[in-house]
Amino acid sequence: MTSLLAHPTTALFLGAVLVAILKGQARSVAALVAPLLALWLVWQVPEGIVWQTHFLGVEITPFAVDRLSRLFATIFSIMVFSGALFSLNQTSRLELPAAFVYAGSAIGVTFARDLVTVFLFWELMAIGSTLVIWSAGTRRSYAASMRYLMVHLTGGVLLLIGVTAFIAETGQATFGAMTPHSVGTWFILAAFLVNAGAPPLSAWLPDAYPEASWSGTVFLSAFTTKTAVYALLRGFPGAEILVFVGLFMVFYGILYALLENDMRRILSYSIVNQVGFMVTGIGIGTEMALNGAAAHAFAHIMYKALLLMSAGSVFYVTGKRKCTDLGGIFRTMPLTAICGIVGALAISAFPLTSGFISKSMIAQAAADRHMTVAWLLLAAASAGVFLHAGIKFPWFVFFQKDSGLRPPEPPLNMRIAMILLSVVCVGLGVFYEPLYHILPYATDYRPYTADHVVTQLQLLLFAGLAFFVMLGWLRRTLTISLDFDWFYRRLGPALVRIAEAVIEAGRAAVRTAVFDTMRAVGAWLVARHRPDALLARTWSTSGMALGVMLILLAYLVGFYVL
Amino acid sequence: MDRHWLTRPGTIALLWVVFVLVLAGTVVAEAFIHRHAHFEVTSWFGFNAVFGFASCAVMIVGAKVIGFVLKRPDTYYSEDGDD
Amino acid sequence: MILDHLPALQVVLPLISAPVIVLVRRSRFAWLMAVAVSWVAAAIAVMLAIRVADAGVISYALGNWQPPWGIEYRVDPLSAFVLVLVAGTAAIVAPFSRISVVAELPREQEYLLYAMFCLCLAGLLGITITGDVFNLFVFLEISSLSTYVMVALGQKRQALAAAYRYLIMGTIAATFYVIGIGMLYLMTGTLNMADLSVRLADVTDVRPILAAFAFITVGIGLKLALFPLHQWLPNAYTFAPSAVTAFLGATATKVSIYVLLRFYFTVFGTTLLFRAMPTDQVLMLLSLLGAVTASLVAVFQKDIKRMFAYSSVGQVGYITLGISLANTSGLTAAVVHLLNHAVTKGAIFILIAGITLRTGGASGFDRLKGIGSRMPFTSFGIVIGGLSLIGVPGTAGFVSKWYLVLGAIQRGEWIVAAVVLASSLIAAAYVWKFVETAYLTKPDESSVKAGEAPLPMLAFAWFMVVLCVFLGLDTSLSVGGARAAADFLLGGLR
């Protein structure tokens, strides 16, 4: 039990309490120290099982350390620190504590070696992240957070069914490599994929993330999807279906991002795209591929946070989020623009950036397994990433036409956070050995060969050429693109409205028995449960007594007949 | 208003020239390095350049086509009171 | 020795305290007496439970008349569990009850309420401890009659109507029950449960047994508010004095569920009726309907007391669902949810008693706007209790739901598992309704002005709130006891 004090999650949960209580300087100190303490703890705890106990009749291992968990816990801790630094001047009192709970739960998942604990932290993560979105405090963010919670509660239900079924099937709850061949494992896989932003329930991500505050989105981008990547890495390495799911996500992300006008929605679609690369890697399943997926998750958290920080800074100083309203602001925000470009180069996997040394491992793994089609699709997707995130984001936000906006640079703490992450993105691209050293499997992969550098440059630069040549096709319009969330935001309510309209029309027409029945059926659900409805209203005593008699009669008849 | 040096037509033309030179450079460089292609097609000279351009063109056109079906005014959901 | 007579003392102490209270007629004395009796009863219950865990089933022959001729008191793992639950709840409700009773009742009626409280406690404990089906009927009547009086003491006019309706329904239930055991007596010539169970196995003409089974099922179903026999409950809970609601909400239906378990698995256990007839499927269907429908009704309520009363009907559905699964996990879920729901609802109803104390009896949502800032501890406690009703991990409700889903999956009832989890989303909707009212709505002129509930009340309520979280984290005692009870019950089926 005392080992719980050494759990990095404890540090972040305590930090959440402190940040919620304290004010001013003390709050800032707590916000920065708690993540660093967590990071220190991640590297203090020895590998192996730290704490094991019994819960709900099964043996659970809430705290165990190995290379994979340490890798993810490390990047998560670094991410909380950067995010906290960036959001020090956030006025919402709720957001930072919520983000700490959210991140602490994500770290909790990485150290859990049993499915029950995974589920507990999984749910807590959903609550924490919902609060982060909610704390933006706008009507839109409230509605979006409710839709987000709905999807994640559904995911939680899937996971709970999966975990209980898994325990019923196997009699134990160990979280290790599984293959999706039983009902339980299929449900677990489905729940993981919901959080990874996989189809068909991927729309929650671009729907909800851009509605968070300028700093909230930075936190959101890091934990939910990457915890799912971690869970897939541990639970389903080499599950072939993931190759197809991943490739779908990659292109879904690109195409939707190309159509998008809201800068943070562009980056949200790009998260789906990037997670798609990782999921594909997990599906390929060789040591090289799994290393690549893990490394890519590590690198991605840094550069995606950097991109969203630069977008968040623009949103913070201008209050605008649409590409059509922005442009030309590199004049007064050169630092933000440069940091944004560094992030854009890193996500595009330009040589000397973190994306280059991580993503290429996944492609290499596809090549090693002679998966020609997958390799070609990944290459095309790499070009596509440069297109939608690498150029499109900085071009339309900072350059293109002059919007006339002359906003100042953001406050100091935000600038420091961006510079810090820019250094990390480039630093990882140049000094990649330390990262390779902490990957789950030992590797002697060398990313910088003349061949690799030249071909990658060709691919990316000609993708850039395509962008500028076809710029007219990419003109921003005041539009959004329909996604799966249309089904629950529009189709569902519309069906209800249509049903109501039909019923009303029927009633207005001849009030025949047929129409009355239809109406009764249509209004069944709501009407029955209103306070004045049959089931809810206070019954007359004789009515109740009659009901009891009828039920007794039914029992008796039933027993004698059957 | 004073134009920022980056937005002057001369600078933009110069940037295009530099860009094209770099593009050419990457293709030419291929002749001087040792290639170890993973697949038959990727060993063709300039494959990555063509593939990069072509796949992006296809994606841009593809997005445009999807856009015809799926694009809506960005006030589409506002009528639900979400805005 | 006196320790050997603990089973008798368990019931007799509260029983004789009631006439003493009526004789003295002083409200403060009555309260002290009720507190003392309920604490002693709780202590006895715990001692009995420990002895059962150590030494197995306790059989006590009342007046030294040996069973099956005399009345037997029998404490086994299941009844020990329920005894602790009932007496424990009484011990927590009794001390704080004075605050809300003073506020809600005229002074000259106060002692009556405490007398009835002690009687009701005696009745509920008696039902649980007796091993004799007719003696059970007597205690059922004692607890029911005292409950009718307590509900009628509510100060709104509707309380009388609610009590009257409860009386009619309760009487029908008791009549059905007594008809059922009458038939059993005709067929077997015994009223002792263990004896009945042995003799029923040998009865060849099964038709009267079936009729008895039907009468008892419907009778007890009424008392435990099994959907659709639940109509008496919401009004009774809504209009009773708040302290009474807290006590009844946590115990009354639970004891009836205990009786159902006792009959299904002990008395009728050897006849295998439960499995031979489609009883389990019918029960499963009704339970699911109850869980979903009552939760939906709760979502649309405009009064917080009524909302949580309907939520009780839904939660009872989970318990009977666990019974209908009839495997170890399902029964464990049912028994442990007896406790978990009692703790959760107990906490919620005590906190609501605090709210009505401050509103002068009103409990409509329109009066509770922005209550989160006026009564922060009360509101937050209700939210935690609500999380437990939803079954959020880390709360007691999750543990119950876990075993329920596990039991359903082990039986291959995938749809049941899915419906249970879906219905917890409905619970989320009605809990959210409170959150929205308490935290997201601006107070207006009709909302509560006063501050936090009195400290003793808050302290007892928060004790239960903390217990609610504790039971969600450390399940060794609750699930341990429930599993022992489940194994014991299933042993009766073999």
PDB file of N, CA and C in Angstrom, chain C residues 191-260:
ATOM      1  N   LEU C 191     -44.602 -25.363   9.776  1.00  0.00           N
ATOM      2  CA  LEU C 191     -44.386 -23.957   9.462  1.00  0.00           C
ATOM      3  C   LEU C 191     -42.916 -23.591   9.568  1.00  0.00           C
ATOM      4  N   ASN C 192     -42.092 -24.512  10.008  1.00  0.00           N
ATOM      5  CA  ASN C 192     -40.669 -24.240  10.128  1.00  0.00           C
ATOM      6  C   ASN C 192     -40.003 -24.307   8.748  1.00  0.00           C
ATOM      7  N   MET C 193     -39.218 -23.310   8.444  1.00  0.00           N
ATOM      8  CA  MET C 193     -38.670 -23.221   7.093  1.00  0.00           C
ATOM      9  C   MET C 193     -37.838 -24.441   6.710  1.00  0.00           C
ATOM     10  N   ALA C 194     -36.920 -24.808   7.605  1.00  0.00           N
ATOM     11  CA  ALA C 194     -36.043 -25.932   7.277  1.00  0.00           C
ATOM     12  C   ALA C 194     -36.864 -27.200   7.107  1.00  0.00           C
ATOM     13  N   ASP C 195     -37.822 -27.349   8.000  1.00  0.00           N
ATOM     14  CA  ASP C 195     -38.683 -28.514   7.947  1.00  0.00           C
ATOM     15  C   ASP C 195     -39.513 -28.512   6.665  1.00  0.00           C
ATOM     16  N   LEU C 196     -40.063 -27.343   6.336  1.00  0.00           N
ATOM     17  CA  LEU C 196     -40.839 -27.186   5.102  1.00  0.00           C
ATOM     18  C   LEU C 196     -40.026 -27.632   3.896  1.00  0.00           C
ATOM     19  N   SER C 197     -38.807 -27.157   3.896  1.00  0.00           N
ATOM     20  CA  SER C 197     -37.957 -27.432   2.748  1.00  0.00           C
ATOM     21  C   SER C 197     -37.754 -28.938   2.581  1.00  0.00           C
ATOM     22  N   VAL C 198     -37.579 -29.640   3.708  1.00  0.00           N
ATOM     23  CA  VAL C 198     -37.389 -31.091   3.629  1.00  0.00           C
ATOM     24  C   VAL C 198     -38.667 -31.767   3.161  1.00  0.00           C
ATOM     25  N   ARG C 199     -39.785 -31.345   3.753  1.00  0.00           N
ATOM     26  CA  ARG C 199     -41.036 -32.055   3.447  1.00  0.00           C
ATOM     27  C   ARG C 199     -41.562 -31.745   2.053  1.00  0.00           C
ATOM     28  N   LEU C 200     -41.301 -30.537   1.573  1.00  0.00           N
ATOM     29  CA  LEU C 200     -41.797 -30.169   0.246  1.00  0.00           C
ATOM     30  C   LEU C 200     -41.202 -31.068  -0.834  1.00  0.00           C
ATOM     31  N   ALA C 201     -39.983 -31.534  -0.567  1.00  0.00           N
ATOM     32  CA  ALA C 201     -39.339 -32.383  -1.566  1.00  0.00           C
ATOM     33  C   ALA C 201     -40.125 -33.674  -1.773  1.00  0.00           C
ATOM     34  N   ASP C 202     -40.860 -34.085  -0.745  1.00  0.00           N
ATOM     35  CA  ASP C 202     -41.568 -35.365  -0.845  1.00  0.00           C
ATOM     36  C   ASP C 202     -43.007 -35.223  -1.316  1.00  0.00           C
ATOM     37  N   VAL C 203     -43.493 -33.982  -1.417  1.00  0.00           N
ATOM     38  CA  VAL C 203     -44.888 -33.800  -1.803  1.00  0.00           C
ATOM     39  C   VAL C 203     -45.056 -34.190  -3.261  1.00  0.00           C
ATOM     40  N   THR C 204     -46.028 -35.033  -3.527  1.00  0.00           N
ATOM     41  CA  THR C 204     -46.213 -35.489  -4.899  1.00  0.00           C
ATOM     42  C   THR C 204     -47.197 -34.612  -5.656  1.00  0.00           C
ATOM     43  N   ASP C 205     -48.285 -34.213  -4.976  1.00  0.00           N
ATOM     44  CA  ASP C 205     -49.264 -33.366  -5.657  1.00  0.00           C
ATOM     45  C   ASP C 205     -48.748 -31.934  -5.647  1.00  0.00           C
ATOM     46  N   VAL C 206     -48.279 -31.494  -6.791  1.00  0.00           N
ATOM     47  CA  VAL C 206     -47.525 -30.263  -6.825  1.00  0.00           C
ATOM     48  C   VAL C 206     -48.412 -29.030  -7.030  1.00  0.00           C
ATOM     49  N   ARG C 207     -49.705 -29.241  -7.376  1.00  0.00           N
ATOM     50  CA  ARG C 207     -50.536 -28.091  -7.736  1.00  0.00           C
ATOM     51  C   ARG C 207     -50.739 -27.078  -6.610  1.00  0.00           C
ATOM     52  N   PRO C 208     -51.100 -27.524  -5.405  1.00  0.00           N
ATOM     53  CA  PRO C 208     -51.251 -26.524  -4.334  1.00  0.00           C
ATOM     54  C   PRO C 208     -49.931 -25.798  -4.052  1.00  0.00           C
ATOM     55  N   ILE C 209     -48.829 -26.524  -4.212  1.00  0.00           N
ATOM     56  CA  ILE C 209     -47.532 -25.886  -3.989  1.00  0.00           C
ATOM     57  C   ILE C 209     -47.347 -24.746  -4.991  1.00  0.00           C
ATOM     58  N   LEU C 210     -47.753 -25.033  -6.234  1.00  0.00           N
ATOM     59  CA  LEU C 210     -47.638 -23.998  -7.264  1.00  0.00           C
ATOM     60  C   LEU C 210     -48.466 -22.783  -6.894  1.00  0.00           C
ATOM     61  N   ALA C 211     -49.668 -23.029  -6.420  1.00  0.00           N
ATOM     62  CA  ALA C 211     -50.524 -21.911  -6.044  1.00  0.00           C
ATOM     63  C   ALA C 211     -49.884 -21.127  -4.905  1.00  0.00           C
ATOM     64  N   ALA C 212     -49.352 -21.868  -3.915  1.00  0.00           N
ATOM     65  CA  ALA C 212     -48.690 -21.201  -2.795  1.00  0.00           C
ATOM     66  C   ALA C 212     -47.532 -20.362  -3.301  1.00  0.00           C
ATOM     67  N   PHE C 213     -46.777 -20.936  -4.218  1.00  0.00           N
ATOM     68  CA  PHE C 213     -45.637 -20.253  -4.793  1.00  0.00           C
ATOM     69  C   PHE C 213     -46.074 -18.942  -5.443  1.00  0.00           C
ATOM     70  N   ALA C 214     -47.193 -19.011  -6.194  1.00  0.00           N
ATOM     71  CA  ALA C 214     -47.678 -17.807  -6.872  1.00  0.00           C
ATOM     72  C   ALA C 214     -48.130 -16.757  -5.871  1.00  0.00           C
ATOM     73  N   PHE C 215     -48.885 -17.176  -4.863  1.00  0.00           N
ATOM     74  CA  PHE C 215     -49.384 -16.214  -3.873  1.00  0.00           C
ATOM     75  C   PHE C 215     -48.219 -15.544  -3.151  1.00  0.00           C
ATOM     76  N   ILE C 216     -47.252 -16.350  -2.756  1.00  0.00           N
ATOM     77  CA  ILE C 216     -46.133 -15.772  -1.994  1.00  0.00           C
ATOM     78  C   ILE C 216     -45.310 -14.856  -2.886  1.00  0.00           C
ATOM     79  N   THR C 217     -45.089 -15.272  -4.141  1.00  0.00           N
ATOM     80  CA  THR C 217     -44.305 -14.431  -5.046  1.00  0.00           C
ATOM     81  C   THR C 217     -44.965 -13.070  -5.221  1.00  0.00           C
ATOM     82  N   VAL C 218     -46.267 -13.059  -5.490  1.00  0.00           N
ATOM     83  CA  VAL C 218     -46.938 -11.781  -5.718  1.00  0.00           C
ATOM     84  C   VAL C 218     -46.989 -10.963  -4.430  1.00  0.00           C
ATOM     85  N   GLY C 219     -47.277 -11.649  -3.307  1.00  0.00           N
ATOM     86  CA  GLY C 219     -47.348 -10.937  -2.029  1.00  0.00           C
ATOM     87  C   GLY C 219     -46.031 -10.256  -1.689  1.00  0.00           C
ATOM     88  N   ILE C 220     -44.950 -11.016  -1.754  1.00  0.00           N
ATOM     89  CA  ILE C 220     -43.641 -10.442  -1.431  1.00  0.00           C
ATOM     90  C   ILE C 220     -43.215  -9.450  -2.502  1.00  0.00           C
ATOM     91  N   GLY C 221     -43.570  -9.768  -3.764  1.00  0.00           N
ATOM     92  CA  GLY C 221     -43.250  -8.840  -4.858  1.00  0.00           C
ATOM     93  C   GLY C 221     -43.839  -7.464  -4.588  1.00  0.00           C
ATOM     94  N   LEU C 222     -45.037  -7.450  -4.053  1.00  0.00           N
ATOM     95  CA  LEU C 222     -45.659  -6.177  -3.695  1.00  0.00           C
ATOM     96  C   LEU C 222     -44.837  -5.442  -2.642  1.00  0.00           C
ATOM     97  N   LYS C 223     -44.450  -6.179  -1.610  1.00  0.00           N
ATOM     98  CA  LYS C 223     -43.724  -5.531  -0.519  1.00  0.00           C
ATOM     99  C   LYS C 223     -42.355  -5.015  -0.960  1.00  0.00           C
ATOM    100  N   LEU C 224     -41.722  -5.712  -1.877  1.00  0.00           N
ATOM    101  CA  LEU C 224     -40.386  -5.259  -2.263  1.00  0.00           C
ATOM    102  C   LEU C 224     -40.437  -4.321  -3.457  1.00  0.00           C
ATOM    103  N   ALA C 225     -41.666  -3.935  -3.872  1.00  0.00           N
ATOM    104  CA  ALA C 225     -41.831  -2.967  -4.951  1.00  0.00           C
ATOM    105  C   ALA C 225     -41.261  -3.480  -6.256  1.00  0.00           C
ATOM    106  N   LEU C 226     -41.511  -4.765  -6.524  1.00  0.00           N
ATOM    107  CA  LEU C 226     -41.098  -5.313  -7.812  1.00  0.00           C
ATOM    108  C   LEU C 226     -41.982  -4.717  -8.900  1.00  0.00           C
ATOM    109  N   PHE C 227     -41.353  -4.203  -9.941  1.00  0.00           N
ATOM    110  CA  PHE C 227     -42.125  -3.660 -11.051  1.00  0.00           C
ATOM    111  C   PHE C 227     -43.033  -4.751 -11.590  1.00  0.00           C
ATOM    112  N   PRO C 228     -44.290  -4.569 -11.891  1.00  0.00           N
ATOM    113  CA  PRO C 228     -45.066  -3.332 -11.808  1.00  0.00           C
ATOM    114  C   PRO C 228     -45.886  -3.232 -10.514  1.00  0.00           C
ATOM    115  N   LEU C 229     -45.388  -3.788  -9.439  1.00  0.00           N
ATOM    116  CA  LEU C 229     -46.139  -3.752  -8.181  1.00  0.00           C
ATOM    117  C   LEU C 229     -45.602  -2.649  -7.265  1.00  0.00           C
ATOM    118  N   HIS C 230     -45.009  -1.642  -7.862  1.00  0.00           N
ATOM    119  CA  HIS C 230     -44.259  -0.661  -7.068  1.00  0.00           C
ATOM    120  C   HIS C 230     -45.045   0.607  -6.780  1.00  0.00           C
ATOM    121  N   GLN C 231     -46.323   0.669  -7.226  1.00  0.00           N
ATOM    122  CA  GLN C 231     -46.999   1.975  -7.221  1.00  0.00           C
ATOM    123  C   GLN C 231     -47.133   2.626  -5.852  1.00  0.00           C
ATOM    124  N   TRP C 232     -47.129   1.823  -4.808  1.00  0.00           N
ATOM    125  CA  TRP C 232     -47.294   2.420  -3.488  1.00  0.00           C
ATOM    126  C   TRP C 232     -46.052   3.174  -3.042  1.00  0.00           C
ATOM    127  N   LEU C 233     -44.887   2.782  -3.592  1.00  0.00           N
ATOM    128  CA  LEU C 233     -43.628   3.241  -2.999  1.00  0.00           C
ATOM    129  C   LEU C 233     -43.337   4.731  -3.167  1.00  0.00           C
ATOM    130  N   PRO C 234     -43.391   5.275  -4.399  1.00  0.00           N
ATOM    131  CA  PRO C 234     -42.942   6.668  -4.549  1.00  0.00           C
ATOM    132  C   PRO C 234     -43.688   7.642  -3.645  1.00  0.00           C
ATOM    133  N   ASN C 235     -45.010   7.509  -3.533  1.00  0.00           N
ATOM    134  CA  ASN C 235     -45.746   8.434  -2.682  1.00  0.00           C
ATOM    135  C   ASN C 235     -45.398   8.248  -1.214  1.00  0.00           C
ATOM    136  N   ALA C 236     -45.299   6.980  -0.802  1.00  0.00           N
ATOM    137  CA  ALA C 236     -44.979   6.723   0.599  1.00  0.00           C
ATOM    138  C   ALA C 236     -43.644   7.352   0.958  1.00  0.00           C
ATOM    139  N   TYR C 237     -42.663   7.191   0.094  1.00  0.00           N
ATOM    140  CA  TYR C 237     -41.338   7.752   0.368  1.00  0.00           C
ATOM    141  C   TYR C 237     -41.364   9.273   0.308  1.00  0.00           C
ATOM    142  N   THR C 238     -42.139   9.803  -0.640  1.00  0.00           N
ATOM    143  CA  THR C 238     -42.102  11.249  -0.842  1.00  0.00           C
ATOM    144  C   THR C 238     -42.726  11.994   0.324  1.00  0.00           C
ATOM    145  N   PHE C 239     -43.835  11.461   0.868  1.00  0.00           N
ATOM    146  CA  PHE C 239     -44.585  12.252   1.840  1.00  0.00           C
ATOM    147  C   PHE C 239     -44.306  11.862   3.288  1.00  0.00           C
ATOM    148  N   ALA C 240     -43.558  10.781   3.502  1.00  0.00           N
ATOM    149  CA  ALA C 240     -43.210  10.410   4.873  1.00  0.00           C
ATOM    150  C   ALA C 240     -42.242  11.452   5.433  1.00  0.00           C
ATOM    151  N   PRO C 241     -42.146  11.572   6.784  1.00  0.00           N
ATOM    152  CA  PRO C 241     -41.114  12.452   7.361  1.00  0.00           C
ATOM    153  C   PRO C 241     -39.733  12.033   6.842  1.00  0.00           C
ATOM    154  N   SER C 242     -38.842  13.009   6.691  1.00  0.00           N
ATOM    155  CA  SER C 242     -37.574  12.729   6.016  1.00  0.00           C
ATOM    156  C   SER C 242     -36.769  11.626   6.681  1.00  0.00           C
ATOM    157  N   ALA C 243     -36.756  11.613   8.017  1.00  0.00           N
ATOM    158  CA  ALA C 243     -35.975  10.590   8.710  1.00  0.00           C
ATOM    159  C   ALA C 243     -36.535   9.208   8.408  1.00  0.00           C
ATOM    160  N   VAL C 244     -37.852   9.134   8.323  1.00  0.00           N
ATOM    161  CA  VAL C 244     -38.495   7.855   8.014  1.00  0.00           C
ATOM    162  C   VAL C 244     -38.113   7.406   6.610  1.00  0.00           C
ATOM    163  N   THR C 245     -38.133   8.352   5.676  1.00  0.00           N
ATOM    164  CA  THR C 245     -37.745   8.003   4.313  1.00  0.00           C
ATOM    165  C   THR C 245     -36.328   7.447   4.286  1.00  0.00           C
ATOM    166  N   ALA C 246     -35.435   8.086   5.037  1.00  0.00           N
ATOM    167  CA  ALA C 246     -34.051   7.619   5.044  1.00  0.00           C
ATOM    168  C   ALA C 246     -33.980   6.195   5.567  1.00  0.00           C
ATOM    169  N   PHE C 247     -34.738   5.904   6.630  1.00  0.00           N
ATOM    170  CA  PHE C 247     -34.698   4.564   7.209  1.00  0.00           C
ATOM    171  C   PHE C 247     -35.356   3.542   6.285  1.00  0.00           C
ATOM    172  N   LEU C 248     -36.557   3.872   5.818  1.00  0.00           N
ATOM    173  CA  LEU C 248     -37.287   2.918   4.967  1.00  0.00           C
ATOM    174  C   LEU C 248     -36.568   2.715   3.649  1.00  0.00           C
ATOM    175  N   GLY C 249     -36.088   3.825   3.077  1.00  0.00           N
ATOM    176  CA  GLY C 249     -35.419   3.721   1.778  1.00  0.00           C
ATOM    177  C   GLY C 249     -34.254   2.758   1.840  1.00  0.00           C
ATOM    178  N   ALA C 250     -33.602   2.696   2.986  1.00  0.00           N
ATOM    179  CA  ALA C 250     -32.436   1.831   3.074  1.00  0.00           C
ATOM    180  C   ALA C 250     -32.782   0.410   3.490  1.00  0.00           C
ATOM    181  N   THR C 251     -33.929   0.213   4.174  1.00  0.00           N
ATOM    182  CA  THR C 251     -34.138  -1.113   4.765  1.00  0.00           C
ATOM    183  C   THR C 251     -35.392  -1.860   4.317  1.00  0.00           C
ATOM    184  N   ALA C 252     -36.543  -1.160   4.207  1.00  0.00           N
ATOM    185  CA  ALA C 252     -37.818  -1.878   4.114  1.00  0.00           C
ATOM    186  C   ALA C 252     -37.855  -2.839   2.933  1.00  0.00           C
ATOM    187  N   THR C 253     -37.568  -2.330   1.722  1.00  0.00           N
ATOM    188  CA  THR C 253     -37.628  -3.222   0.560  1.00  0.00           C
ATOM    189  C   THR C 253     -36.545  -4.285   0.640  1.00  0.00           C
ATOM    190  N   LYS C 254     -35.429  -3.949   1.298  1.00  0.00           N
ATOM    191  CA  LYS C 254     -34.330  -4.914   1.385  1.00  0.00           C
ATOM    192  C   LYS C 254     -34.755  -6.149   2.167  1.00  0.00           C
ATOM    193  N   VAL C 255     -35.492  -5.920   3.250  1.00  0.00           N
ATOM    194  CA  VAL C 255     -35.931  -7.053   4.057  1.00  0.00           C
ATOM    195  C   VAL C 255     -36.899  -7.919   3.260  1.00  0.00           C
ATOM    196  N   SER C 256     -37.768  -7.278   2.469  1.00  0.00           N
ATOM    197  CA  SER C 256     -38.678  -8.065   1.649  1.00  0.00           C
ATOM    198  C   SER C 256     -37.911  -8.897   0.630  1.00  0.00           C
ATOM    199  N   ILE C 257     -36.847  -8.315   0.095  1.00  0.00           N
ATOM    200  CA  ILE C 257     -36.025  -9.077  -0.844  1.00  0.00           C
ATOM    201  C   ILE C 257     -35.413 -10.283  -0.140  1.00  0.00           C
ATOM    202  N   TYR C 258     -35.014 -10.045   1.112  1.00  0.00           N
ATOM    203  CA  TYR C 258     -34.488 -11.156   1.899  1.00  0.00           C
ATOM    204  C   TYR C 258     -35.519 -12.275   1.985  1.00  0.00           C
ATOM    205  N   VAL C 259     -36.787 -11.903   2.235  1.00  0.00           N
ATOM    206  CA  VAL C 259     -37.834 -12.925   2.352  1.00  0.00           C
ATOM    207  C   VAL C 259     -37.965 -13.698   1.038  1.00  0.00           C
ATOM    208  N   LEU C 260     -37.903 -12.956  -0.062  1.00  0.00           N
ATOM    209  CA  LEU C 260     -38.017 -13.617  -1.362  1.00  0.00           C
ATOM    210  C   LEU C 260     -36.883 -14.638  -1.537  1.00  0.00           C
TER     211      LEU C 260
END
